[in-house]
Amino acid sequence: MEALWNQLKLHRPPYRSWDISLKEYDSREFISTIDNILADLKTFDILHIEAALLSRLIYRMKSKFRSDKGFKNMEKVNRALLNYLNMSLEREFESLKDFIEINNGIISLPPKQSLEYVLVRMQGFAKLMCRVESSAIEAATILKTRLHTGQSWPVALLAYGIISRIWVLSRHITRKACAWYSNIHAFTETFESVGIPWLPENYHLPTNLSSWLNVPWINETLENIPIRTNWEKSIFDFIETNSNDEIKIQSMEEKTLQTVQKEKSVYEEDFDLGKPVARNTFQETLQAQSKEAKAGVEKCRQPKKKTKRDILEVFDIKSEKDLVKVLVAESHPTLDKLQWSVIVKRLRKLIMKLTENNTRDLSDKSFKKINRCLKKWTNLDNSE
């Protein structure tokens, strides 16, 4: 069975508030801890920016580096960050804050089951950040070797920078999650459970999240964490523009406006408004154009008539060479292919008859007979 903290979609406990008097319990410390956690979570927007850069870089590298091990680890980091975004831990703390209400000296607080649910989600959150950290280290080592070899170093340098920043942020966020866990876990002893218990009987929440994670770097100190609370300014605000370039751009814009205005005035002067035309004239012109187009199409479709002179130029056989040319030809310009094949077959039969099955040569009389037969077969008497 999958561990409770490893479930991406975990069912919440039923909504029931724990009501207690303000004199019996001081809730200011609990409210301040939730406010501090929400303030810390809002400073993690830089991780969202790095995750967006990583996803776009993976899209650009997918075709060329699809079999690279460093790219595979980058995809692991991206999948873990997507699970982090889908987890939305900030919404869980906001729901805890929404439980708190004060009416007539009685305060409504979330029950112990809600705190246990948030603690379990924080366990999964911390494990997910450890997954991001380990995958980022593996990707960074492979990208560093690529930089040493010099193969595709510009892309590798860009990926190495993004992965390094994600690695630092994942460690910082994991330490923050351990501090949040210990602060929230302290209230489980004082808060009361309402209704059916939510946690299973065999599941026990750890008192210290850092010892449960069991990573060697959890107690190491990091300096210069790139997290800012004010995001109104960016690096583009520090870029100074050249005043000369701005003057050139303004002068070019003024020149283009002047030329456009001149062309517009000339166009308005030369524009011919025309004269009113009746509707019937337009229809008549369309009909005349359609008739001309149909006549042209019919002229193109009419086949060229076969003349007596064209056929005599080809069928004037005087020697065996002329006869061979006629027999070898595949087609004739004045006849279609079927007519030509029939004429060639009849011509071969006539040659076999005149030569007595190739036993003697053709004479002048035989050539004249061949010409007469060809003229007869092609119906020269009926042609123009």
XYZ file of C-alpha atoms in Angstrom:
384
model
C 0.000 0.000 0.000
C 1.252 3.489 -0.848
C 2.382 5.605 2.091
C 0.002 8.304 3.249
C 2.472 11.145 2.696
C 3.235 9.911 -0.858
C -0.344 10.308 -2.125
C -0.674 13.249 -4.494
C -4.447 13.531 -4.018
C -5.098 13.045 -0.327
C -8.652 13.237 1.041
C -9.193 15.896 3.672
C -10.856 15.246 7.024
C -14.465 16.447 7.437
C -14.978 20.136 8.191
C -15.670 20.495 11.894
C -14.491 23.373 14.077
C -13.206 23.196 17.624
C -14.892 25.872 19.757
C -13.214 27.130 22.922
C -13.312 30.236 25.061
C -10.684 32.961 24.617
C -9.926 32.814 28.327
C -9.147 29.091 28.221
C -6.864 29.142 25.178
C -4.620 31.858 23.694
C -4.620 31.460 19.921
C -2.322 34.372 19.044
C 0.756 32.177 18.736
C -1.037 29.772 16.377
C -2.288 32.632 14.161
C 1.170 34.240 14.039
C 2.833 30.955 12.996
C 0.359 30.475 10.125
C 0.893 34.088 9.016
C 4.670 33.576 9.012
C 4.356 30.380 6.981
C 2.113 32.093 4.416
C 4.588 34.986 4.177
C 7.429 32.512 3.540
C 5.434 30.673 0.894
C 4.789 33.910 -0.995
C 8.545 34.481 -1.304
C 8.927 31.260 -3.339
C 7.808 32.907 -6.575
C 11.432 32.767 -7.748
C 11.159 28.963 -7.774
C 8.108 29.239 -10.029
C 10.106 31.428 -12.432
C 12.986 28.941 -12.513
C 10.536 26.076 -13.066
C 8.987 27.921 -16.013
C 12.446 28.537 -17.511
C 13.318 24.865 -17.048
C 10.156 23.645 -18.782
C 10.763 25.922 -21.778
C 14.401 24.863 -21.993
C 13.378 21.191 -21.921
C 10.981 21.871 -24.802
C 13.829 23.380 -26.839
C 16.276 20.564 -25.988
C 13.890 17.658 -26.482
C 14.736 16.847 -30.106
C 18.543 17.087 -29.924
C 19.218 15.827 -26.370
C 16.425 13.250 -26.049
C 18.852 10.395 -25.212
C 21.159 12.416 -22.934
C 21.302 11.393 -19.259
C 21.533 14.970 -18.082
C 18.398 15.806 -20.037
C 16.589 12.819 -18.478
C 17.426 14.131 -14.994
C 16.239 17.587 -16.006
C 12.911 16.009 -16.940
C 12.797 14.354 -13.489
C 13.293 17.755 -11.864
C 10.556 19.238 -14.037
C 8.072 16.475 -13.142
C 8.800 16.916 -9.435
C 8.267 20.682 -9.698
C 4.964 20.105 -11.491
C 3.847 17.898 -8.591
C 4.930 20.671 -6.217
C 2.737 23.170 -8.066
C -0.218 20.771 -8.095
C 0.188 20.196 -4.354
C -0.494 23.917 -3.570
C 0.616 23.857 0.065
C -0.258 27.527 0.443
C -3.945 26.704 -0.016
C -3.789 24.218 2.880
C -2.510 26.876 5.310
C -5.071 29.370 4.053
C -7.831 26.846 4.816
C -6.436 26.513 8.356
C -6.595 30.268 8.734
C -10.176 30.316 7.426
C -11.199 28.031 10.303
C -10.412 30.749 12.863
C -13.430 32.829 13.889
C -14.204 34.804 17.051
C -17.815 35.312 18.199
C -18.878 36.568 21.641
C -15.694 35.517 23.403
C -15.644 32.074 21.780
C -13.020 31.246 19.168
C -13.446 28.556 16.543
C -10.198 26.753 15.723
C -9.404 23.884 13.332
C -9.540 20.458 14.981
C -6.582 18.165 15.497
C -7.504 16.137 12.385
C -6.924 19.210 10.177
C -3.499 19.783 11.717
C -2.591 16.136 11.129
C -3.692 16.430 7.495
C -1.465 19.507 6.995
C 1.474 17.768 8.673
C 1.136 14.771 6.350
C 1.064 17.119 3.366
C 4.222 18.789 4.676
C 5.905 15.386 4.844
C 5.162 14.809 1.180
C 6.239 18.371 0.377
C 9.614 17.908 2.064
C 10.188 14.533 0.349
C 9.336 16.127 -2.986
C 11.906 18.886 -2.414
C 14.501 16.225 -1.556
C 13.642 14.510 -4.843
C 14.189 17.811 -6.681
C 17.527 18.294 -4.915
C 18.873 14.801 -5.728
C 17.752 14.929 -9.377
C 19.243 18.419 -9.752
C 22.628 17.172 -8.477
C 22.654 14.300 -10.979
C 21.710 16.615 -13.834
C 24.297 19.221 -12.802
C 27.171 16.699 -12.687
C 26.435 15.480 -16.232
C 26.023 19.035 -17.515
C 29.331 19.997 -15.918
C 31.133 17.187 -17.748
C 29.551 18.415 -20.997
C 30.948 21.875 -20.269
C 34.424 20.379 -19.741
C 34.265 18.540 -23.056
C 32.931 21.616 -24.875
C 30.113 19.800 -26.656
C 27.034 22.069 -27.068
C 28.383 24.205 -24.264
C 26.031 27.242 -24.687
C 22.907 25.164 -24.070
C 24.639 23.170 -21.336
C 25.729 26.375 -19.589
C 22.187 27.757 -19.606
C 20.766 24.481 -18.269
C 23.536 24.253 -15.656
C 22.672 27.725 -14.343
C 18.929 26.989 -14.065
C 19.501 23.596 -12.412
C 21.979 25.110 -9.941
C 19.494 27.767 -8.852
C 16.741 25.161 -8.463
C 19.119 23.009 -6.403
C 19.893 25.871 -3.983
C 16.234 26.807 -3.668
C 15.163 23.200 -3.036
C 17.569 22.923 -0.105
C 16.422 26.235 1.318
C 12.737 25.296 1.009
C 13.333 21.898 2.614
C 14.873 23.562 5.670
C 11.953 25.952 5.830
C 9.503 23.030 5.637
C 11.241 21.327 8.578
C 10.874 24.509 10.644
C 7.190 24.840 9.701
C 6.563 21.200 10.590
C 8.061 21.532 14.066
C 6.024 24.697 14.742
C 2.721 23.142 13.638
C 3.429 19.796 15.335
C 3.731 21.554 18.695
C 0.028 22.522 18.528
C -1.187 18.923 18.088
C -0.669 18.348 21.812
C -2.981 21.205 22.789
C -5.614 20.973 20.052
C -8.510 18.585 20.523
C -9.886 16.163 17.941
C -13.532 16.463 16.898
C -15.332 13.398 15.573
C -13.737 10.287 14.079
C -9.904 10.168 14.013
C -8.442 10.816 10.593
C -5.015 9.167 10.828
C -4.812 5.356 10.571
C -3.927 3.455 13.747
C -0.565 2.214 12.439
C 0.552 5.638 11.189
C 2.603 7.864 13.501
C 3.687 11.384 12.711
C 7.405 12.047 13.303
C 8.228 14.673 15.894
C 11.227 15.971 13.946
C 10.937 16.160 10.153
C 14.671 16.672 9.519
C 15.558 13.400 11.263
C 12.772 11.616 9.373
C 14.132 12.861 6.032
C 17.628 11.629 6.980
C 19.623 13.743 4.510
C 23.194 14.814 5.361
C 22.903 18.403 4.149
C 19.841 19.382 6.206
C 21.913 21.147 8.889
C 24.343 22.867 6.526
C 24.142 26.642 6.230
C 23.646 28.360 2.900
C 24.501 31.983 2.253
C 23.120 34.483 -0.265
C 19.808 32.766 -0.955
C 18.343 34.608 -3.999
C 14.920 35.325 -2.479
C 13.400 38.819 -2.448
C 10.154 40.014 -0.963
C 9.735 42.962 -3.364
C 9.224 41.848 -6.962
C 8.276 45.231 -8.399
C 11.775 45.789 -9.826
C 13.488 43.434 -12.221
C 16.805 43.351 -14.025
C 15.287 45.193 -16.985
C 14.845 48.291 -14.821
C 18.638 48.625 -14.548
C 19.177 48.677 -18.335
C 19.876 52.226 -19.503
C 18.755 53.161 -22.998
C 20.871 55.349 -25.247
C 19.405 58.823 -25.771
C 20.880 59.093 -29.296
C 19.014 55.987 -30.372
C 15.769 57.425 -29.037
C 16.311 60.653 -31.017
C 16.954 58.644 -34.205
C 13.829 56.590 -33.662
C 11.711 59.728 -33.134
C 13.076 61.380 -36.295
C 12.385 58.235 -38.333
C 8.826 58.117 -37.001
C 8.259 61.776 -37.936
C 9.583 61.185 -41.482
C 7.312 58.173 -41.992
C 4.297 60.185 -40.786
C 5.100 62.999 -43.225
C 5.438 60.611 -46.192
C 2.176 58.879 -45.305
C 0.349 62.204 -45.112
C 1.758 63.303 -48.513
C 0.736 60.057 -50.182
C -2.712 60.352 -48.657
C -3.209 63.888 -49.981
C -2.055 62.906 -53.498
C -4.364 59.909 -53.469
C -7.319 62.050 -52.431
C -6.609 64.580 -55.244
C -6.229 61.974 -57.997
C -9.071 59.800 -56.853
C -11.818 59.571 -59.509
C -15.309 59.214 -58.073
C -16.713 58.027 -61.443
C -20.228 58.263 -62.845
C -23.454 56.464 -61.907
C -23.983 53.256 -63.871
C -27.293 51.415 -64.391
C -27.669 47.913 -63.006
C -28.548 46.376 -66.375
C -25.209 47.363 -67.914
C -23.303 45.353 -65.312
C -25.380 42.228 -66.033
C -24.973 42.694 -69.793
C -21.199 42.936 -69.519
C -21.095 39.794 -67.381
C -23.190 37.874 -69.926
C -20.984 39.053 -72.824
C -17.836 37.993 -70.953
C -19.304 34.571 -70.174
C -20.258 34.055 -73.858
C -16.737 34.951 -74.995
C -15.221 32.565 -72.441
C -17.498 29.691 -73.587
C -16.653 30.331 -77.251
C -12.934 30.236 -76.478
C -13.300 26.961 -74.564
C -15.241 25.371 -77.443
C -12.560 26.441 -79.944
C -9.873 24.839 -77.794
C -11.865 21.605 -77.454
C -12.444 21.194 -81.236
C -9.842 18.721 -82.565
C -7.670 19.637 -85.498
C -8.940 18.104 -88.740
C -6.722 15.673 -90.580
C -5.660 16.912 -93.982
C -4.553 14.939 -97.009
C -1.247 16.753 -97.121
C -0.290 15.802 -93.512
C -0.881 12.101 -94.105
C 0.934 12.063 -97.470
C 4.049 13.581 -95.853
C 4.322 10.582 -93.515
C 3.015 7.784 -95.754
C 5.152 8.543 -98.826
C 7.110 5.263 -98.637
C 9.800 4.837 -101.349
C 12.369 2.564 -99.681
C 12.775 0.025 -96.924
C 14.135 2.729 -94.551
C 10.876 4.684 -94.861
C 8.950 1.477 -94.233
C 10.986 0.697 -91.112
C 10.350 4.212 -89.739
C 6.604 3.748 -90.184
C 6.639 0.320 -88.482
C 8.802 1.474 -85.559
C 6.779 4.636 -84.841
C 4.589 4.317 -81.733
C 2.027 6.943 -82.773
C 1.095 9.488 -85.407
C 0.224 13.182 -84.817
C -2.909 13.062 -87.028
C -4.228 9.715 -85.713
C -5.057 8.360 -82.288
C -3.153 5.439 -80.814
C -5.791 2.771 -81.496
C -6.125 3.700 -85.186
C -2.365 3.710 -85.581
C -1.965 0.226 -84.026
C -4.614 -1.192 -86.394
C -2.885 0.323 -89.446
C 0.520 -1.072 -88.390
C -0.899 -4.600 -87.993
C -2.519 -4.506 -91.425
C 0.689 -3.126 -92.911
C 2.727 -6.018 -91.514
C 0.317 -8.567 -92.959
C 0.562 -6.845 -96.366
C 4.389 -6.915 -96.253
C 4.402 -10.641 -95.439
C 2.083 -11.235 -98.392
C 4.192 -9.180 -100.856
C 7.499 -10.737 -99.791
C 5.982 -14.236 -99.623
C 6.925 -14.692 -95.975
C 10.262 -12.846 -96.285
C 11.529 -14.949 -99.211
C 12.087 -12.061 -101.647
C 12.721 -8.308 -101.563
C 10.209 -5.549 -102.101
C 10.065 -3.902 -105.534
C 8.903 -0.465 -106.631
C 5.504 -1.897 -107.498
C 5.155 -3.296 -103.987
C 6.025 0.126 -102.451
C 3.353 1.776 -104.634
C 0.840 -0.843 -103.495
C 1.738 -0.181 -99.845
C 1.148 3.565 -100.351
C -2.209 2.907 -102.015
C -3.299 0.640 -99.159
C -2.270 3.160 -96.546
C -4.262 5.884 -98.296
C -7.232 3.566 -98.455
C -7.012 2.586 -94.796
C -6.760 6.189 -93.671
C -9.848 7.186 -95.728
C -8.078 9.873 -97.718
C -10.920 10.044 -100.176
C -13.258 11.294 -97.423
C -10.745 13.751 -95.937
C -10.415 17.304 -97.027
